[in-house]
Structure formats: structure tokens, C-alpha cells
Amino acid sequence: MDLNFNINEDYNKLLVSDLRQKFAKVKLGGGEKRIAKLHQDGKMTARERIDYLLDKDTDTIEIGAFAGEGMYAEHGGCPSGGVVVKIGYISGKQCIVVANDATVKAGAWFPITGKKNLRAQDISIENNLPIIYLVDSAGVYLPMQDEIFPDKDNFGRIFRNNAIMSSMGITQIAAVMGSCVAGGAYLPIMSDEALIVDKTGSIFLAGSYLVKAAIGENIDNETLGGATTHCEISGVTDYKAKDDKDCLDKIKNIVSKIGDYEKAGFNRVKPEEPKEKPEEIYGILPKSRVDQYDMNEIIKRLVDNSDFEEYKAGYGQTIITGYARINGWAVGIVANQRKVVKTTGAKTKPSEMQFGGVIYSDSADKATRFIANCNQKKIPLVFLQDVTGFMVGSKSEHGGIIKDGAKMVNAVSNSVVPKFTIVIGNSYGAGNYAMCGRAYDPRFFIAWPSAELAVMGGSQAAKVLLQIEASGLKAKGEELTPEKEAELFEKIKSKYDAQTSPYYAAARLWTDAIIDPLETRKWVSMGIEAANHKPIEKPFNLGIIQV
């Protein structure tokens, strides 16, 4: 191995180490004291409940672990968005579990909490996955109610989804394991079956204090809406559990009886590990986001047996396309090539150089055709993003780069097979869109710790913004000194760089997760398994495009 490999390896392993440290902190939710208080009250934490519910020694993936990261500081923060979401197996069946974290503001709903819950429901709907709600929430966080309550994709959308999912035949099971108040009380009762834990679970539209204030009635919360009340008097809930573990055992038993699904029929054979060592990814991926590397070497360490059947290998070389398997599943891979390549295409001069990470007309054309092929063959698509955008300049414009780029965006938009996007490095501008960014409905949109998401890189953006600032000052008759210019450049760049961080994106749920590159195979495999629960409902149709 050369020196650069060792430098890259050390750097990327440090990024992964930092990821693990951040995740360890996030897992504490509201902190050890609040966890101890829950245990004292005879309750398990959200993560303990999920871990107990899911089958032992099976794969799991967590959605939105860093939701809320660095947000709401003036309100004390909201680790993991105050709710834990995992996909795993219950009694051998793949499910998605949503658990309120009562250590974070008593499980109250922040704006990001609602967004994360809606993301979980979207995954359930897309993949026909049973969804389990473990409810323990004080309801809407009132100081921010105006950002949670009234809009289309706010709190109320969750109950609308409950109804839609029920009509679709998607199993929804809710367990009331703590507070469940006000509008939140509708979630468990709009689920197919509802459980409640005796003495710790309660459901009511208004608690005892509000009842006293509103109508003058004196009543305690347990009598008002506890387990005995709702299982024996109102009939609101279906099962009474003596404690958390008893409740979770009942859910396991219910899920074990769920029948099988009509499958989508994606191709799978016996899985094989890559021949090339996956951990070498750390040394191949450059420390600097502007350095070159061969994406083929990354692909070999992600796919079964390191076998990759490349499509149009000599054409449009700044995008790599081809067929492979990941954990046995057949996939089509669309990846940005990050090394400079020579091309002899019809739209270029012989031996002309093309920049890595840039999408040219010929590479966009190739990707469009490959995406269409995968849709025809019913092969899921995996996008590996390290893209700086489309090629600019007179030659590209005259060659129809906008038209060719639009064709690729059209193919991505209309694709009916499951899509999975992994941001390896850069994810800039329209390149993010063409390579199946969040707006184009990938089943999972995940990032490695090396990822950067923005309209453009920090240095380029700072230069543009600096020019605008300088023009504004000049219009006022002022001039930027070299010292002031350097200071302003660094200030702008620092702010912009912070916004390109994968943690900034993950906090806002622009990505589903930041993962160790070595977990990529698991995410894609579990994602295709989930997608296989639901047949493709419509044929692939590109509509009208300019050829």
C-alpha cells in the first residue's frame, strides 16, 4: 500500500470513529438521569423496548438517528428527534418500529419529531411493511406548536396516514406504554390493534388538570384513561399488559400470526462476500474531496464476489453503469467516476480529457439507457454519488447538455424499481438530482461520513458570495482590502462548510442515516428485502422527452 492509502485510511477511520462517538451520545437520549428515572418508574427506554421486541442476533438499521442534531438549542435540544425508528425482524417478519423517547422532553413532539414519524410511515407505505408504534409521549411541544400543528406535513398528517395505511391493508399495531394525550391519542386508536400497559399507560384527550379547568370535574388520570378504564369500560384498547415486557411479548405473538405477502419478485441467489477486502475502502477514498480515485475499486468492495458486469464501459466514462449482486440481490449500479478519463466519443475530440465527478452529455445518455434497462428487467437501482454537477461552458451547452441531463432526470423520476442512494463524497447541485437525490424518492438516501451535500463546494460558494459582497460594497463607493477580503472569505466558507456536513443534512432528515461504509451492503440488502414486500404497481414510462 502507498503512503496516500495510509493517509486516507487513517482519515476515514477517524471519521467513522467520530460517527460512533456521536451515535453513542445520541443513544443516551435525554441523559442518564432521565433514563434512571424511567427505570425507577418500572419502564424501559425506547431503545430497550425496541431491542427487546426485535429478534435477537438479526440485522437492524436505524432511520434518522441524528435527526435534530444541533437544533433547538434554545429549547434544550432534541436528540434523535425524540423518537427512535428501526427496521428489523419480529418473529421472523421484517417490520418498522417507532418508539417515543420519554427521556427527551417527556416524548414531546418537536417539528423534526413529526417529520421523522412521517418518514417512518412513508417507508411502511412504500414497502408494505408492518409498523409498530410504541407510544410514550406528552404530545405537542407547546412552545413550538405553530411549527408542528397546522400544515399539510405536520402532526395531523400522521393520523391521515393511519387511515390511508389501514385502507391499504398495512398492519399497524400500537402499544401505549406511557402518556398518550390530546391529538396523539388518535394514533393508537386508528391502528389495527392497540395495547396498553397497566398503571404506566394512559390515553385521554385531556388530562385531569385540564378536565378540572374545563368542566370542574375532579378525577385522577388512571381512572380517567388508564388500562382498566380502556380495556374494561370504554373498549378503546384491545389488550392489557402487566408491564413493558409483557406488552412487547404480546406484540411478538400478534406479529407471528401475520400472513405472507405477494412479492415483487426481485432476483436473489445465495449471498457471497466481496473477494476484495471491504475495509480497503477507507484507504481508497481520498481525504480530500477534490482528489481523484477509481470508483470501480469502491464497487468491487461492495458487491458479491467483487463481480461487476459493466455496461458501455468505454462510453460516457464519467458515469459507471453495470450489473452486480449485493448480498445475493441483483442490482444495477449507477456511479460517478472520480478519476480523469480519456474519451473518443462523437461529441468529443479523440483523446480529450473529461473531469471526474462531472456529468457530461455522453455519460448522462448512457445512464438514461441503463436506468431504462433496469426497469425493463425489474432490477433495483443503486446510485453511488460523488458528483460535482453537470459540465458547463459553451461546448457543453452547444452539445445539448441540458437536454441530455433532462433525459437522465426524467429516467430517474419515472423509474418504478426501488432506488437506493449512497452519498460517498460530493453531492452538489443538479448532480444530486440526476443521481437520485432525496427529491427523487430513493427508498433509502444514506451518507458516508465523507459526504458533502450542497449546491456547490464551500470554496466555490465562498468565492461567488464574496464577489456579490464586493459588488455591493463597490456600489456604495467602498473597496475591500486584501486583508478584509481574506477574512470575509474564511467567514463565508466556514459557515458554508458547516452546512455541507453530513450531520447537518442528517439533522434535518435530508438523509436517512450516516453509516460506516462497511454497513452499506446491509442497508441495500434490507432495503431490497423491504421493497420486495410490495409488487410494482405501474409500468415504466419515460413520457415525452427530447431525443
PDB file of N, CA and C in Angstrom, residues 237-285:
ATOM      1  N   THR A 237     -59.010   0.165  23.964  1.00  0.00           N
ATOM      2  CA  THR A 237     -57.834  -0.687  23.710  1.00  0.00           C
ATOM      3  C   THR A 237     -58.230  -2.161  23.731  1.00  0.00           C
ATOM      4  N   ASP A 238     -57.371  -2.971  23.097  1.00  0.00           N
ATOM      5  CA  ASP A 238     -57.703  -4.383  22.881  1.00  0.00           C
ATOM      6  C   ASP A 238     -57.025  -5.340  23.855  1.00  0.00           C
ATOM      7  N   TYR A 239     -55.854  -4.946  24.366  1.00  0.00           N
ATOM      8  CA  TYR A 239     -55.094  -5.833  25.251  1.00  0.00           C
ATOM      9  C   TYR A 239     -54.541  -5.032  26.430  1.00  0.00           C
ATOM     10  N   LYS A 240     -54.620  -5.636  27.619  1.00  0.00           N
ATOM     11  CA  LYS A 240     -53.987  -5.040  28.800  1.00  0.00           C
ATOM     12  C   LYS A 240     -52.736  -5.851  29.110  1.00  0.00           C
ATOM     13  N   ALA A 241     -51.625  -5.149  29.319  1.00  0.00           N
ATOM     14  CA  ALA A 241     -50.359  -5.804  29.653  1.00  0.00           C
ATOM     15  C   ALA A 241     -49.939  -5.392  31.057  1.00  0.00           C
ATOM     16  N   LYS A 242     -49.299  -6.309  31.786  1.00  0.00           N
ATOM     17  CA  LYS A 242     -48.928  -6.020  33.175  1.00  0.00           C
ATOM     18  C   LYS A 242     -47.688  -5.131  33.275  1.00  0.00           C
ATOM     19  N   ASP A 243     -46.801  -5.215  32.274  1.00  0.00           N
ATOM     20  CA  ASP A 243     -45.604  -4.367  32.264  1.00  0.00           C
ATOM     21  C   ASP A 243     -45.078  -4.277  30.835  1.00  0.00           C
ATOM     22  N   ASP A 244     -43.955  -3.560  30.662  1.00  0.00           N
ATOM     23  CA  ASP A 244     -43.418  -3.347  29.313  1.00  0.00           C
ATOM     24  C   ASP A 244     -43.116  -4.667  28.597  1.00  0.00           C
ATOM     25  N   LYS A 245     -42.429  -5.572  29.263  1.00  0.00           N
ATOM     26  CA  LYS A 245     -42.037  -6.835  28.613  1.00  0.00           C
ATOM     27  C   LYS A 245     -43.251  -7.664  28.228  1.00  0.00           C
ATOM     28  N   ASP A 246     -44.261  -7.693  29.085  1.00  0.00           N
ATOM     29  CA  ASP A 246     -45.487  -8.431  28.765  1.00  0.00           C
ATOM     30  C   ASP A 246     -46.156  -7.829  27.529  1.00  0.00           C
ATOM     31  N   CYS A 247     -46.141  -6.509  27.440  1.00  0.00           N
ATOM     32  CA  CYS A 247     -46.728  -5.826  26.279  1.00  0.00           C
ATOM     33  C   CYS A 247     -45.982  -6.184  24.998  1.00  0.00           C
ATOM     34  N   LEU A 248     -44.658  -6.144  25.075  1.00  0.00           N
ATOM     35  CA  LEU A 248     -43.843  -6.439  23.897  1.00  0.00           C
ATOM     36  C   LEU A 248     -43.953  -7.902  23.495  1.00  0.00           C
ATOM     37  N   ASP A 249     -44.092  -8.790  24.456  1.00  0.00           N
ATOM     38  CA  ASP A 249     -44.306 -10.216  24.154  1.00  0.00           C
ATOM     39  C   ASP A 249     -45.626 -10.421  23.415  1.00  0.00           C
ATOM     40  N   LYS A 250     -46.647  -9.678  23.813  1.00  0.00           N
ATOM     41  CA  LYS A 250     -47.939  -9.784  23.133  1.00  0.00           C
ATOM     42  C   LYS A 250     -47.824  -9.325  21.676  1.00  0.00           C
ATOM     43  N   ILE A 251     -47.032  -8.266  21.452  1.00  0.00           N
ATOM     44  CA  ILE A 251     -46.830  -7.789  20.074  1.00  0.00           C
ATOM     45  C   ILE A 251     -46.124  -8.865  19.249  1.00  0.00           C
ATOM     46  N   LYS A 252     -45.099  -9.472  19.809  1.00  0.00           N
ATOM     47  CA  LYS A 252     -44.405 -10.558  19.095  1.00  0.00           C
ATOM     48  C   LYS A 252     -45.384 -11.650  18.692  1.00  0.00           C
ATOM     49  N   ASN A 253     -46.274 -11.987  19.599  1.00  0.00           N
ATOM     50  CA  ASN A 253     -47.245 -13.049  19.343  1.00  0.00           C
ATOM     51  C   ASN A 253     -48.217 -12.662  18.232  1.00  0.00           C
ATOM     52  N   ILE A 254     -48.653 -11.399  18.250  1.00  0.00           N
ATOM     53  CA  ILE A 254     -49.571 -10.918  17.205  1.00  0.00           C
ATOM     54  C   ILE A 254     -48.887 -10.933  15.845  1.00  0.00           C
ATOM     55  N   VAL A 255     -47.663 -10.411  15.785  1.00  0.00           N
ATOM     56  CA  VAL A 255     -46.928 -10.349  14.511  1.00  0.00           C
ATOM     57  C   VAL A 255     -46.647 -11.742  13.966  1.00  0.00           C
ATOM     58  N   SER A 256     -46.415 -12.700  14.840  1.00  0.00           N
ATOM     59  CA  SER A 256     -46.099 -14.066  14.385  1.00  0.00           C
ATOM     60  C   SER A 256     -47.231 -14.703  13.595  1.00  0.00           C
ATOM     61  N   LYS A 257     -48.454 -14.154  13.719  1.00  0.00           N
ATOM     62  CA  LYS A 257     -49.622 -14.723  13.026  1.00  0.00           C
ATOM     63  C   LYS A 257     -49.905 -14.048  11.685  1.00  0.00           C
ATOM     64  N   ILE A 258     -49.181 -12.967  11.378  1.00  0.00           N
ATOM     65  CA  ILE A 258     -49.435 -12.239  10.121  1.00  0.00           C
ATOM     66  C   ILE A 258     -49.074 -13.124   8.929  1.00  0.00           C
ATOM     67  N   GLY A 259     -49.957 -13.162   7.939  1.00  0.00           N
ATOM     68  CA  GLY A 259     -49.719 -13.975   6.750  1.00  0.00           C
ATOM     69  C   GLY A 259     -48.650 -13.390   5.846  1.00  0.00           C
ATOM     70  N   ASP A 260     -48.263 -14.134   4.812  1.00  0.00           N
ATOM     71  CA  ASP A 260     -47.224 -13.706   3.890  1.00  0.00           C
ATOM     72  C   ASP A 260     -47.784 -12.693   2.901  1.00  0.00           C
ATOM     73  N   TYR A 261     -46.870 -12.085   2.124  1.00  0.00           N
ATOM     74  CA  TYR A 261     -47.235 -11.042   1.168  1.00  0.00           C
ATOM     75  C   TYR A 261     -46.978 -11.508  -0.249  1.00  0.00           C
ATOM     76  N   GLU A 262     -47.723 -10.885  -1.180  1.00  0.00           N
ATOM     77  CA  GLU A 262     -47.387 -11.054  -2.589  1.00  0.00           C
ATOM     78  C   GLU A 262     -46.082 -10.320  -2.840  1.00  0.00           C
ATOM     79  N   LYS A 263     -45.125 -10.987  -3.439  1.00  0.00           N
ATOM     80  CA  LYS A 263     -43.786 -10.418  -3.598  1.00  0.00           C
ATOM     81  C   LYS A 263     -43.639  -9.662  -4.922  1.00  0.00           C
ATOM     82  N   ALA A 264     -42.690  -8.740  -4.923  1.00  0.00           N
ATOM     83  CA  ALA A 264     -42.359  -8.020  -6.159  1.00  0.00           C
ATOM     84  C   ALA A 264     -41.564  -8.913  -7.106  1.00  0.00           C
ATOM     85  N   GLY A 265     -40.813  -9.857  -6.552  1.00  0.00           N
ATOM     86  CA  GLY A 265     -40.090 -10.820  -7.376  1.00  0.00           C
ATOM     87  C   GLY A 265     -38.706 -10.391  -7.803  1.00  0.00           C
ATOM     88  N   PHE A 266     -38.017  -9.588  -6.996  1.00  0.00           N
ATOM     89  CA  PHE A 266     -36.646  -9.215  -7.330  1.00  0.00           C
ATOM     90  C   PHE A 266     -35.733 -10.429  -7.182  1.00  0.00           C
ATOM     91  N   ASN A 267     -34.750 -10.500  -8.085  1.00  0.00           N
ATOM     92  CA  ASN A 267     -33.922 -11.694  -8.187  1.00  0.00           C
ATOM     93  C   ASN A 267     -32.913 -11.779  -7.046  1.00  0.00           C
ATOM     94  N   ARG A 268     -32.824 -12.981  -6.438  1.00  0.00           N
ATOM     95  CA  ARG A 268     -31.834 -13.190  -5.389  1.00  0.00           C
ATOM     96  C   ARG A 268     -31.285 -14.611  -5.447  1.00  0.00           C
ATOM     97  N   VAL A 269     -29.974 -14.717  -5.247  1.00  0.00           N
ATOM     98  CA  VAL A 269     -29.309 -16.007  -5.160  1.00  0.00           C
ATOM     99  C   VAL A 269     -28.560 -16.056  -3.827  1.00  0.00           C
ATOM    100  N   LYS A 270     -27.836 -17.104  -3.596  1.00  0.00           N
ATOM    101  CA  LYS A 270     -27.082 -17.233  -2.353  1.00  0.00           C
ATOM    102  C   LYS A 270     -26.045 -16.107  -2.250  1.00  0.00           C
ATOM    103  N   PRO A 271     -26.041 -15.361  -1.132  1.00  0.00           N
ATOM    104  CA  PRO A 271     -25.094 -14.246  -0.979  1.00  0.00           C
ATOM    105  C   PRO A 271     -23.646 -14.718  -0.916  1.00  0.00           C
ATOM    106  N   GLU A 272     -22.755 -13.851  -1.404  1.00  0.00           N
ATOM    107  CA  GLU A 272     -21.319 -14.083  -1.280  1.00  0.00           C
ATOM    108  C   GLU A 272     -20.657 -12.802  -0.809  1.00  0.00           C
ATOM    109  N   GLU A 273     -19.609 -12.939  -0.034  1.00  0.00           N
ATOM    110  CA  GLU A 273     -18.847 -11.773   0.401  1.00  0.00           C
ATOM    111  C   GLU A 273     -17.985 -11.267  -0.766  1.00  0.00           C
ATOM    112  N   PRO A 274     -17.654  -9.978  -0.778  1.00  0.00           N
ATOM    113  CA  PRO A 274     -16.737  -9.479  -1.816  1.00  0.00           C
ATOM    114  C   PRO A 274     -15.377 -10.175  -1.717  1.00  0.00           C
ATOM    115  N   LYS A 275     -14.758 -10.446  -2.874  1.00  0.00           N
ATOM    116  CA  LYS A 275     -13.402 -11.014  -2.876  1.00  0.00           C
ATOM    117  C   LYS A 275     -12.391  -9.973  -2.391  1.00  0.00           C
ATOM    118  N   GLU A 276     -12.567  -8.731  -2.857  1.00  0.00           N
ATOM    119  CA  GLU A 276     -11.698  -7.654  -2.407  1.00  0.00           C
ATOM    120  C   GLU A 276     -12.128  -7.228  -1.005  1.00  0.00           C
ATOM    121  N   LYS A 277     -11.185  -6.878  -0.164  1.00  0.00           N
ATOM    122  CA  LYS A 277     -11.482  -6.571   1.234  1.00  0.00           C
ATOM    123  C   LYS A 277     -12.266  -5.256   1.363  1.00  0.00           C
ATOM    124  N   PRO A 278     -13.492  -5.305   1.904  1.00  0.00           N
ATOM    125  CA  PRO A 278     -14.287  -4.071   2.045  1.00  0.00           C
ATOM    126  C   PRO A 278     -13.601  -2.989   2.868  1.00  0.00           C
ATOM    127  N   GLU A 279     -12.815  -3.388   3.895  1.00  0.00           N
ATOM    128  CA  GLU A 279     -12.166  -2.388   4.748  1.00  0.00           C
ATOM    129  C   GLU A 279     -11.131  -1.551   3.994  1.00  0.00           C
ATOM    130  N   GLU A 280     -10.723  -2.007   2.797  1.00  0.00           N
ATOM    131  CA  GLU A 280      -9.796  -1.218   1.988  1.00  0.00           C
ATOM    132  C   GLU A 280     -10.446   0.047   1.426  1.00  0.00           C
ATOM    133  N   ILE A 281     -11.769   0.124   1.530  1.00  0.00           N
ATOM    134  CA  ILE A 281     -12.470   1.342   1.119  1.00  0.00           C
ATOM    135  C   ILE A 281     -11.891   2.556   1.834  1.00  0.00           C
ATOM    136  N   TYR A 282     -11.537   2.385   3.112  1.00  0.00           N
ATOM    137  CA  TYR A 282     -11.001   3.503   3.889  1.00  0.00           C
ATOM    138  C   TYR A 282      -9.739   4.082   3.260  1.00  0.00           C
ATOM    139  N   GLY A 283      -8.919   3.247   2.653  1.00  0.00           N
ATOM    140  CA  GLY A 283      -7.673   3.713   2.046  1.00  0.00           C
ATOM    141  C   GLY A 283      -7.845   4.204   0.620  1.00  0.00           C
ATOM    142  N   ILE A 284      -8.879   3.719  -0.068  1.00  0.00           N
ATOM    143  CA  ILE A 284      -9.119   4.117  -1.464  1.00  0.00           C
ATOM    144  C   ILE A 284      -9.773   5.489  -1.532  1.00  0.00           C
ATOM    145  N   LEU A 285     -10.715   5.751  -0.643  1.00  0.00           N
ATOM    146  CA  LEU A 285     -11.457   7.013  -0.661  1.00  0.00           C
ATOM    147  C   LEU A 285     -10.561   8.146  -0.182  1.00  0.00           C
TER     148      LEU A 285
END
